[in-house]
Amino acid sequence: MSETDNRITEKAGSLAKQIAGRIIRARYTLAMAVLALALVLSSGAPFAVLLLLGIVLLLIIAAFAPGQGSEETQLGHGEGTESGLSRISGVRLAEQLPDPMILFDAGGMVLYANKAAREAFRPLAEDSVLYLRFRAPEMHGLIQGVIADGEPRAIDYFERLPLDRWYKAMAMALDAGAGEPASFVLLFRDQTEMRRIDRMRSDFIANASHELRTPLASLRGFIETLQGPARKDEAARDRFLQIMQKQADRMSRLIDDLLSLSRLEMKAHIAVTESVDLANVLNHVADTLTPLANGLEVTIERQVPAHPVKVTGDRDELIQVFQNLLENACKYGQSGKRVIVRLKEEDHSAGREVVASIQDFGPGIPSEHLPRLTERFYRVDVETSRAQKGTGLGLAIVKHILTRHRGRLVIRSRVGEGSTFIVRFNAPETKS
């Protein structure tokens, strides 16, 4: 059959289905009409009278019969079908929403909760009481307030279990049709990440201010002393000037690290495209820090291949990463007397990786500190860090650089056995 014949056949089938549907919907009207006509015809009256009575009976039946056949009823059915489809589409849309949404009635009974709400506020099911799930007084006030006057309102809501989560909870009344019961919606906007970032920003400002205030206070104290009692004391002046120089250097390092972090954050979205020989980078860093290691009586051992090991990255930033890691290993693992720099390639089912590691044999790091080492200004031992001229930002810089390079930092440590900082890169694809 041709495409035209197929279309004609489809249209004919569709028309037949519509006619059949209309006959089925009008079956009661047709049955009553046939019965009425049979009664009229059996009465023996003249044909004109019979015809007139038949028409009147059909009009009466059409007006008062159940509404399957009238235009008004058909419109009603169309609206009902459309409403049903709207409800189905609405439920599907609500299920896809990333934010929790709950519908409830004027009694505080849950009518519907989408997938996000069911997962965030377990246990939560239809026909459960909203007040029993959310026991916080501010939530009760929010729900009761919107039920009482229908005015939209919002509060900050903190959910403690199973994890700490901050939400902006908003309640509003839904438009109800004539004769329909009142219903309300409760929406939750997750603000946990925003709160966390705000807290980190506040902590960062507080820590940076503290780190700068301490050397500044020291400088001011020594300057006042040199301007007063120690004005003519040459020995005290030389000693104070040395301390002031160290404090100024400390502030300079801190400002340099802060600027470095700021630059890294500004270009975090810019992908790296250059090819870098990581073996050359590690050898360069080891050569640069050998004088520091010798001064600390630490030996740097190298297990680096003689051939190039390529990764995709920024050479200067990768030098900064391994310079921070190797310098930390020399300073904080000084008691172990040696540090091992390794570089190797590993094959996995997901692909090939380039793995670089810095291992020291110092005192090690307690396990409770490991998850927080890359936080800004976090220190395992504040006094030791300051004695080693640490700013508390080195590992935060390492983390930011590796994030931009799609690299991963793994830290392994045991108290009394030393620490190993492992950096993993995806090896670049080789062109065939």
Tab-separated table of C-alpha atoms in Angstrom:
chain	number	residue	atom	x	y	z
A	1	MET	CA	0.000	0.000	0.000
A	2	SER	CA	1.096	3.566	-0.722
A	3	GLU	CA	1.677	6.200	1.960
A	4	THR	CA	-1.549	7.957	0.867
A	5	ASP	CA	-3.558	4.730	1.250
A	6	ASN	CA	-2.085	4.207	4.703
A	7	ARG	CA	-3.103	7.703	5.771
A	8	ILE	CA	-6.661	7.192	4.443
A	9	THR	CA	-6.891	3.877	6.299
A	10	GLU	CA	-5.609	5.488	9.542
A	11	LYS	CA	-8.100	8.371	9.270
A	12	ALA	CA	-10.967	5.957	8.576
A	13	GLY	CA	-10.003	3.878	11.583
A	14	SER	CA	-9.777	6.958	13.787
A	15	LEU	CA	-13.210	8.185	12.594
A	16	ALA	CA	-14.733	4.752	13.244
A	17	LYS	CA	-13.310	4.783	16.789
A	18	GLN	CA	-14.756	8.270	17.421
A	19	ILE	CA	-18.217	7.211	16.159
A	20	ALA	CA	-18.102	4.044	18.250
A	21	GLY	CA	-17.118	6.075	21.305
A	22	ARG	CA	-19.960	8.511	20.805
A	23	ILE	CA	-22.485	5.666	20.382
A	24	ILE	CA	-21.204	4.029	23.587
A	25	ARG	CA	-21.433	7.300	25.520
A	26	ALA	CA	-24.993	7.904	24.200
A	27	ARG	CA	-26.216	4.330	24.749
A	28	TYR	CA	-28.662	5.249	27.537
A	29	THR	CA	-30.180	8.070	25.508
A	30	LEU	CA	-30.577	5.865	22.431
A	31	ALA	CA	-32.151	3.067	24.440
A	32	MET	CA	-34.700	5.419	26.012
A	33	ALA	CA	-35.463	6.966	22.597
A	34	VAL	CA	-36.119	3.558	21.018
A	35	LEU	CA	-38.388	2.585	23.920
A	36	ALA	CA	-40.322	5.845	23.673
A	37	LEU	CA	-40.794	5.501	19.915
A	38	ALA	CA	-42.018	1.926	20.324
A	39	LEU	CA	-44.627	3.034	22.848
A	40	VAL	CA	-45.810	5.871	20.621
A	41	LEU	CA	-46.022	3.698	17.501
A	42	SER	CA	-47.989	1.026	19.360
A	43	SER	CA	-50.690	3.515	20.418
A	44	GLY	CA	-52.399	3.559	16.955
A	45	ALA	CA	-52.525	7.391	16.662
A	46	PRO	CA	-52.300	9.199	13.245
A	47	PHE	CA	-48.809	9.398	11.713
A	48	ALA	CA	-48.407	13.195	12.038
A	49	VAL	CA	-49.329	13.062	15.721
A	50	LEU	CA	-47.002	10.148	16.253
A	51	LEU	CA	-44.169	12.020	14.582
A	52	LEU	CA	-44.763	15.143	16.686
A	53	LEU	CA	-44.971	13.155	19.919
A	54	GLY	CA	-41.788	11.292	19.000
A	55	ILE	CA	-39.849	14.506	18.438
A	56	VAL	CA	-41.079	15.945	21.760
A	57	LEU	CA	-40.115	12.774	23.603
A	58	LEU	CA	-36.632	12.775	22.066
A	59	LEU	CA	-36.105	16.402	23.108
A	60	ILE	CA	-37.247	15.656	26.674
A	61	ILE	CA	-34.996	12.608	26.884
A	62	ALA	CA	-32.016	14.515	25.468
A	63	ALA	CA	-32.544	17.279	28.033
A	64	PHE	CA	-32.946	15.112	31.133
A	65	ALA	CA	-31.022	11.929	30.339
A	66	PRO	CA	-27.655	11.256	32.028
A	67	GLY	CA	-25.092	13.541	30.406
A	68	GLN	CA	-23.213	11.160	28.136
A	69	GLY	CA	-24.462	12.677	24.882
A	70	SER	CA	-24.800	16.423	25.345
A	71	GLU	CA	-22.222	18.959	24.285
A	72	GLU	CA	-21.982	20.253	27.848
A	73	THR	CA	-21.232	16.801	29.159
A	74	GLN	CA	-18.711	16.186	26.399
A	75	LEU	CA	-16.949	19.397	27.384
A	76	GLY	CA	-16.997	18.278	30.976
A	77	HIS	CA	-15.414	14.975	30.057
A	78	GLY	CA	-12.786	16.773	28.020
A	79	GLU	CA	-11.960	18.979	30.990
A	80	GLY	CA	-11.824	15.969	33.271
A	81	THR	CA	-9.441	14.182	30.937
A	82	GLU	CA	-7.278	17.287	30.615
A	83	SER	CA	-7.305	17.741	34.371
A	84	GLY	CA	-6.273	14.124	34.828
A	85	LEU	CA	-3.438	14.529	32.371
A	86	SER	CA	-2.374	17.733	34.124
A	87	ARG	CA	-2.319	15.950	37.445
A	88	ILE	CA	-0.227	13.127	36.007
A	89	SER	CA	2.199	15.590	34.400
A	90	GLY	CA	2.349	17.586	37.623
A	91	VAL	CA	3.263	14.508	39.655
A	92	ARG	CA	5.969	13.552	37.174
A	93	LEU	CA	7.377	17.059	37.277
A	94	ALA	CA	7.304	17.133	41.084
A	95	GLU	CA	9.115	13.784	41.217
A	96	GLN	CA	11.948	15.262	39.135
A	97	LEU	CA	12.383	18.355	41.304
A	98	PRO	CA	15.728	18.401	43.158
A	99	ASP	CA	14.172	20.276	46.099
A	100	PRO	CA	11.792	18.638	48.603
A	101	MET	CA	8.090	19.489	48.130
A	102	ILE	CA	5.172	18.483	50.364
A	103	LEU	CA	1.440	19.052	49.816
A	104	PHE	CA	-0.760	19.072	52.908
A	105	ASP	CA	-4.329	19.902	53.896
A	106	ALA	CA	-5.826	22.265	56.470
A	107	GLY	CA	-5.445	19.591	59.145
A	108	GLY	CA	-1.707	19.250	58.597
A	109	MET	CA	-2.100	15.877	56.891
A	110	VAL	CA	0.386	15.012	54.133
A	111	LEU	CA	-1.360	14.663	50.764
A	112	TYR	CA	1.758	14.148	48.674
A	113	ALA	CA	5.554	14.254	49.075
A	114	ASN	CA	7.910	14.152	46.101
A	115	LYS	CA	10.962	11.898	45.853
A	116	ALA	CA	13.372	14.515	47.215
A	117	ALA	CA	11.159	15.055	50.277
A	118	ARG	CA	10.758	11.331	50.939
A	119	GLU	CA	14.520	10.848	50.830
A	120	ALA	CA	15.404	13.953	52.865
A	121	PHE	CA	12.772	13.633	55.603
A	122	ARG	CA	12.399	9.926	56.253
A	123	PRO	CA	9.990	8.607	57.388
A	124	LEU	CA	7.457	10.659	55.433
A	125	ALA	CA	4.401	9.152	53.778
A	126	GLU	CA	0.979	10.214	52.594
A	127	ASP	CA	-1.701	10.473	55.294
A	128	SER	CA	0.974	11.073	57.943
A	129	VAL	CA	0.748	14.096	60.216
A	130	LEU	CA	3.118	16.903	59.260
A	131	TYR	CA	3.422	18.176	62.837
A	132	LEU	CA	4.774	14.822	64.026
A	133	ARG	CA	7.550	14.768	61.407
A	134	PHE	CA	8.615	18.384	61.888
A	135	ARG	CA	8.595	19.029	65.622
A	136	ALA	CA	10.537	22.294	65.627
A	137	PRO	CA	8.399	25.188	66.959
A	138	GLU	CA	9.320	27.401	64.005
A	139	MET	CA	7.991	24.770	61.580
A	140	HIS	CA	4.746	24.485	63.521
A	141	GLY	CA	4.418	28.264	63.377
A	142	LEU	CA	5.058	28.244	59.619
A	143	ILE	CA	2.452	25.558	58.914
A	144	GLN	CA	-0.203	26.959	61.251
A	145	GLY	CA	0.333	30.486	59.950
A	146	VAL	CA	-0.225	29.610	56.284
A	147	ILE	CA	-3.284	27.510	57.184
A	148	ALA	CA	-4.752	30.372	59.206
A	149	ASP	CA	-4.460	33.222	56.693
A	150	GLY	CA	-3.173	31.675	53.448
A	151	GLU	CA	-0.343	34.199	53.235
A	152	PRO	CA	3.002	32.844	51.948
A	153	ARG	CA	5.852	32.877	54.439
A	154	ALA	CA	9.375	31.468	54.819
A	155	ILE	CA	11.778	30.524	57.617
A	156	ASP	CA	15.295	29.107	58.004
A	157	TYR	CA	15.053	25.477	59.065
A	158	PHE	CA	17.844	23.254	60.405
A	159	GLU	CA	17.555	19.475	60.041
A	160	ARG	CA	20.038	17.712	62.304
A	161	LEU	CA	19.538	14.025	61.408
A	162	PRO	CA	20.807	12.000	59.635
A	163	LEU	CA	23.158	14.820	58.538
A	164	ASP	CA	23.247	18.503	59.348
A	165	ARG	CA	21.282	20.323	56.635
A	166	TRP	CA	20.141	23.936	56.360
A	167	TYR	CA	16.966	24.744	54.418
A	168	LYS	CA	14.932	27.774	53.471
A	169	ALA	CA	11.385	26.467	54.132
A	170	MET	CA	8.573	28.240	52.257
A	171	ALA	CA	4.837	27.621	52.713
A	172	MET	CA	1.981	28.916	50.567
A	173	ALA	CA	-1.670	28.190	49.848
A	174	LEU	CA	-2.753	26.634	46.556
A	175	ASP	CA	-5.729	27.917	44.555
A	176	ALA	CA	-8.696	25.646	45.258
A	177	GLY	CA	-11.648	25.249	42.908
A	178	ALA	CA	-15.271	25.681	43.952
A	179	GLY	CA	-16.185	23.061	46.508
A	180	GLU	CA	-12.634	21.729	46.767
A	181	PRO	CA	-10.888	21.547	50.166
A	182	ALA	CA	-8.022	23.926	50.880
A	183	SER	CA	-4.516	22.604	50.252
A	184	PHE	CA	-1.061	23.992	50.862
A	185	VAL	CA	2.481	23.410	49.641
A	186	LEU	CA	5.707	23.318	51.630
A	187	LEU	CA	8.919	23.864	49.646
A	188	PHE	CA	12.477	23.394	50.920
A	189	ARG	CA	15.507	25.036	49.312
A	190	ASP	CA	18.745	23.352	50.445
A	191	GLN	CA	21.196	26.016	51.615
A	192	THR	CA	23.730	23.731	53.305
A	193	GLU	CA	26.461	24.356	50.733
A	194	MET	CA	25.880	28.108	50.868
A	195	ARG	CA	26.086	28.061	54.652
A	196	ARG	CA	29.248	25.978	54.504
A	197	ILE	CA	30.868	28.400	52.070
A	198	ASP	CA	29.846	31.377	54.216
A	199	ARG	CA	31.309	29.690	57.285
A	200	MET	CA	34.527	28.893	55.427
A	201	ARG	CA	34.740	32.497	54.242
A	202	SER	CA	34.217	33.798	57.778
A	203	ASP	CA	36.767	31.350	59.177
A	204	PHE	CA	39.211	32.276	56.448
A	205	ILE	CA	38.913	36.005	57.172
A	206	ALA	CA	39.228	35.386	60.916
A	207	ASN	CA	42.265	33.127	60.490
A	208	ALA	CA	43.974	35.448	58.015
A	209	SER	CA	43.371	38.406	60.320
A	210	HIS	CA	44.789	36.470	63.247
A	211	GLU	CA	47.852	35.331	61.288
A	212	LEU	CA	48.589	38.908	60.233
A	213	ARG	CA	47.740	40.479	63.583
A	214	THR	CA	50.272	38.375	65.518
A	215	PRO	CA	53.421	39.472	63.630
A	216	LEU	CA	52.099	43.032	63.358
A	217	ALA	CA	51.639	43.196	67.117
A	218	SER	CA	55.172	41.852	67.552
A	219	LEU	CA	56.578	44.456	65.155
A	220	ARG	CA	54.768	47.277	66.903
A	221	GLY	CA	56.065	46.125	70.280
A	222	PHE	CA	59.677	45.982	69.139
A	223	ILE	CA	59.417	49.324	67.340
A	224	GLU	CA	58.090	50.990	70.503
A	225	THR	CA	60.895	49.372	72.508
A	226	LEU	CA	63.530	50.571	70.062
A	227	GLN	CA	62.053	54.063	70.168
A	228	GLY	CA	62.128	54.037	73.960
A	229	PRO	CA	64.243	52.056	76.442
A	230	ALA	CA	66.396	50.252	73.843
A	231	ARG	CA	67.159	53.329	71.756
A	232	LYS	CA	70.856	53.258	72.676
A	233	ASP	CA	71.190	49.534	73.450
A	234	GLU	CA	73.059	48.174	70.420
A	235	ALA	CA	72.856	44.511	71.478
A	236	ALA	CA	69.094	44.688	72.079
A	237	ARG	CA	68.626	46.627	68.852
A	238	ASP	CA	70.401	43.961	66.773
A	239	ARG	CA	68.438	41.147	68.440
A	240	PHE	CA	65.105	42.950	67.994
A	241	LEU	CA	65.836	43.771	64.367
A	242	GLN	CA	66.476	40.096	63.641
A	243	ILE	CA	63.151	39.154	65.217
A	244	MET	CA	61.391	41.931	63.307
A	245	GLN	CA	62.923	40.662	60.080
A	246	LYS	CA	61.562	37.173	60.762
A	247	GLN	CA	58.080	38.539	61.522
A	248	ALA	CA	58.134	40.630	58.338
A	249	ASP	CA	59.204	37.551	56.343
A	250	ARG	CA	56.351	35.581	57.907
A	251	MET	CA	53.812	38.221	56.840
A	252	SER	CA	55.329	38.284	53.379
A	253	ARG	CA	54.988	34.495	53.020
A	254	LEU	CA	51.406	34.623	54.208
A	255	ILE	CA	50.496	37.387	51.760
A	256	ASP	CA	52.232	35.516	48.928
A	257	ASP	CA	50.256	32.361	49.731
A	258	LEU	CA	46.992	34.305	49.940
A	259	LEU	CA	47.665	35.876	46.549
A	260	SER	CA	48.581	32.480	45.139
A	261	LEU	CA	45.295	31.003	46.361
A	262	SER	CA	43.387	33.929	44.887
A	263	ARG	CA	45.053	33.474	41.484
A	264	LEU	CA	44.333	29.742	41.520
A	265	GLU	CA	40.665	30.307	42.311
A	266	MET	CA	40.352	32.862	39.504
A	267	LYS	CA	41.601	30.404	36.868
A	268	ALA	CA	40.168	27.209	38.379
A	269	HIS	CA	37.773	26.880	35.418
A	270	ILE	CA	40.561	27.137	32.807
A	271	ALA	CA	41.681	23.680	31.694
A	272	VAL	CA	45.380	22.878	31.422
A	273	THR	CA	46.521	21.744	27.979
A	274	GLU	CA	50.335	21.664	28.040
A	275	SER	CA	52.352	18.458	28.155
A	276	VAL	CA	54.813	18.366	31.049
A	277	ASP	CA	57.597	15.901	31.866
A	278	LEU	CA	56.844	15.053	35.506
A	279	ALA	CA	60.202	13.262	35.923
A	280	ASN	CA	61.968	16.510	35.051
A	281	VAL	CA	59.728	18.442	37.454
A	282	LEU	CA	60.507	16.125	40.385
A	283	ASN	CA	64.255	16.180	39.688
A	284	HIS	CA	64.157	19.979	39.495
A	285	VAL	CA	62.305	20.238	42.829
A	286	ALA	CA	64.692	17.769	44.498
A	287	ASP	CA	67.716	19.717	43.240
A	288	THR	CA	66.226	23.002	44.456
A	289	LEU	CA	65.479	21.712	47.966
A	290	THR	CA	68.693	19.724	48.468
A	291	PRO	CA	70.412	22.642	50.321
A	292	LEU	CA	67.409	22.889	52.686
A	293	ALA	CA	67.476	19.122	53.261
A	294	ASN	CA	71.235	19.170	53.921
A	295	GLY	CA	70.749	21.922	56.476
A	296	LEU	CA	68.159	19.754	58.248
A	297	GLU	CA	70.419	16.674	57.922
A	298	VAL	CA	67.843	14.957	55.707
A	299	THR	CA	68.754	12.850	52.658
A	300	ILE	CA	66.525	13.040	49.569
A	301	GLU	CA	66.368	9.677	47.788
A	302	ARG	CA	65.044	9.538	44.242
A	303	GLN	CA	63.220	6.695	42.514
A	304	VAL	CA	62.454	8.547	39.319
A	305	PRO	CA	62.615	6.970	35.817
A	306	ALA	CA	65.352	8.204	33.498
A	307	HIS	CA	62.900	8.506	30.612
A	308	PRO	CA	60.285	11.295	30.333
A	309	VAL	CA	56.930	10.718	32.049
A	310	LYS	CA	54.362	12.991	30.466
A	311	VAL	CA	51.265	14.467	32.108
A	312	THR	CA	48.942	17.271	31.065
A	313	GLY	CA	49.559	20.295	33.273
A	314	ASP	CA	51.122	23.645	34.036
A	315	ARG	CA	54.844	23.239	34.806
A	316	ASP	CA	55.086	26.142	37.276
A	317	GLU	CA	52.034	24.989	39.205
A	318	LEU	CA	53.260	21.392	39.372
A	319	ILE	CA	56.613	22.618	40.650
A	320	GLN	CA	54.698	24.500	43.357
A	321	VAL	CA	52.791	21.323	44.293
A	322	PHE	CA	55.845	19.105	44.759
A	323	GLN	CA	57.937	21.874	46.270
A	324	ASN	CA	55.318	22.271	49.010
A	325	LEU	CA	55.089	18.510	49.580
A	326	LEU	CA	58.852	17.895	49.607
A	327	GLU	CA	59.570	20.917	51.807
A	328	ASN	CA	56.943	19.729	54.313
A	329	ALA	CA	58.445	16.227	54.288
A	330	CYS	CA	61.925	17.592	55.008
A	331	LYS	CA	60.766	19.921	57.774
A	332	TYR	CA	58.114	17.847	59.568
A	333	GLY	CA	59.761	14.456	58.889
A	334	GLN	CA	63.203	15.691	59.873
A	335	SER	CA	63.557	13.080	62.620
A	336	GLY	CA	63.372	10.277	60.020
A	337	LYS	CA	66.561	11.587	58.361
A	338	ARG	CA	65.437	10.657	54.839
A	339	VAL	CA	62.737	11.388	52.287
A	340	ILE	CA	61.923	9.272	49.215
A	341	VAL	CA	60.680	10.840	45.985
A	342	ARG	CA	58.999	8.252	43.718
A	343	LEU	CA	57.479	8.348	40.255
A	344	LYS	CA	55.898	5.438	38.406
A	345	GLU	CA	53.195	4.555	35.896
A	346	GLU	CA	50.361	2.171	36.705
A	347	ASP	CA	47.891	0.399	34.430
A	348	HIS	CA	44.311	-0.019	35.636
A	349	SER	CA	41.097	-1.238	34.065
A	350	ALA	CA	39.974	2.406	33.778
A	351	GLY	CA	43.219	3.475	32.106
A	352	ARG	CA	46.833	4.371	32.811
A	353	GLU	CA	47.847	6.610	35.736
A	354	VAL	CA	51.007	8.515	36.591
A	355	VAL	CA	51.700	8.275	40.330
A	356	ALA	CA	54.125	10.549	42.191
A	357	SER	CA	54.729	10.250	45.924
A	358	ILE	CA	56.741	11.920	48.681
A	359	GLN	CA	57.448	9.710	51.691
A	360	ASP	CA	59.027	10.726	54.984
A	361	PHE	CA	59.868	8.653	58.078
A	362	GLY	CA	59.075	11.231	60.739
A	363	PRO	CA	56.585	11.193	63.616
A	364	GLY	CA	53.530	10.672	61.389
A	365	ILE	CA	50.101	12.302	61.611
A	366	PRO	CA	47.220	11.075	63.821
A	367	SER	CA	44.372	9.699	61.703
A	368	GLU	CA	41.799	12.200	63.005
A	369	HIS	CA	43.741	15.049	61.373
A	370	LEU	CA	44.100	13.521	57.892
A	371	PRO	CA	40.686	14.581	56.447
A	372	ARG	CA	41.315	18.238	57.348
A	373	LEU	CA	44.929	18.700	56.285
A	374	THR	CA	44.012	20.509	53.064
A	375	GLU	CA	41.781	23.056	54.833
A	376	ARG	CA	43.085	26.605	54.915
A	377	PHE	CA	45.050	27.446	58.067
A	378	TYR	CA	44.498	23.967	59.512
A	379	ARG	CA	47.513	22.778	61.490
A	380	VAL	CA	48.177	19.546	63.348
A	381	ASP	CA	50.504	21.408	65.725
A	382	VAL	CA	50.324	25.203	65.631
A	383	GLU	CA	53.606	25.845	67.435
A	384	THR	CA	55.576	23.356	65.319
A	385	SER	CA	54.090	24.808	62.134
A	386	ARG	CA	55.029	28.354	63.067
A	387	ALA	CA	58.500	27.243	64.140
A	388	GLN	CA	58.933	25.748	60.653
A	389	LYS	CA	57.719	29.016	59.075
A	390	GLY	CA	54.492	27.425	57.869
A	391	THR	CA	51.525	29.580	56.900
A	392	GLY	CA	48.881	26.825	57.061
A	393	LEU	CA	48.073	27.348	53.368
A	394	GLY	CA	50.551	25.043	51.621
A	395	LEU	CA	48.331	21.968	51.330
A	396	ALA	CA	45.307	24.125	50.467
A	397	ILE	CA	47.311	25.452	47.495
A	398	VAL	CA	48.285	21.892	46.554
A	399	LYS	CA	44.626	20.839	46.615
A	400	HIS	CA	43.536	23.753	44.402
A	401	ILE	CA	46.247	23.088	41.823
A	402	LEU	CA	45.503	19.362	41.665
A	403	THR	CA	41.779	20.063	41.301
A	404	ARG	CA	42.516	22.180	38.241
A	405	HIS	CA	44.770	19.404	36.889
A	406	ARG	CA	42.123	16.732	37.556
A	407	GLY	CA	44.618	15.109	39.896
A	408	ARG	CA	44.007	13.373	43.217
A	409	LEU	CA	45.868	13.724	46.500
A	410	VAL	CA	45.973	10.704	48.806
A	411	ILE	CA	47.527	10.990	52.285
A	412	ARG	CA	48.644	7.930	54.219
A	413	SER	CA	50.204	8.181	57.649
A	414	ARG	CA	50.776	6.237	60.824
A	415	VAL	CA	52.002	7.699	64.070
A	416	GLY	CA	55.650	6.792	64.556
A	417	GLU	CA	56.084	5.497	60.973
A	418	GLY	CA	55.960	8.644	58.873
A	419	SER	CA	53.688	9.955	56.127
A	420	THR	CA	53.266	9.489	52.379
A	421	PHE	CA	51.653	12.081	50.117
A	422	ILE	CA	50.567	10.462	46.842
A	423	VAL	CA	49.512	12.414	43.749
A	424	ARG	CA	47.698	10.609	40.934
A	425	PHE	CA	47.248	11.923	37.381
A	426	ASN	CA	45.448	10.403	34.439
A	427	ALA	CA	48.096	9.669	31.827
A	428	PRO	CA	47.537	11.565	28.566
A	429	GLU	CA	46.268	9.507	25.643
A	430	THR	CA	48.985	8.525	23.219
A	431	LYS	CA	48.433	9.300	19.558
A	432	SER	CA	48.569	6.243	17.340
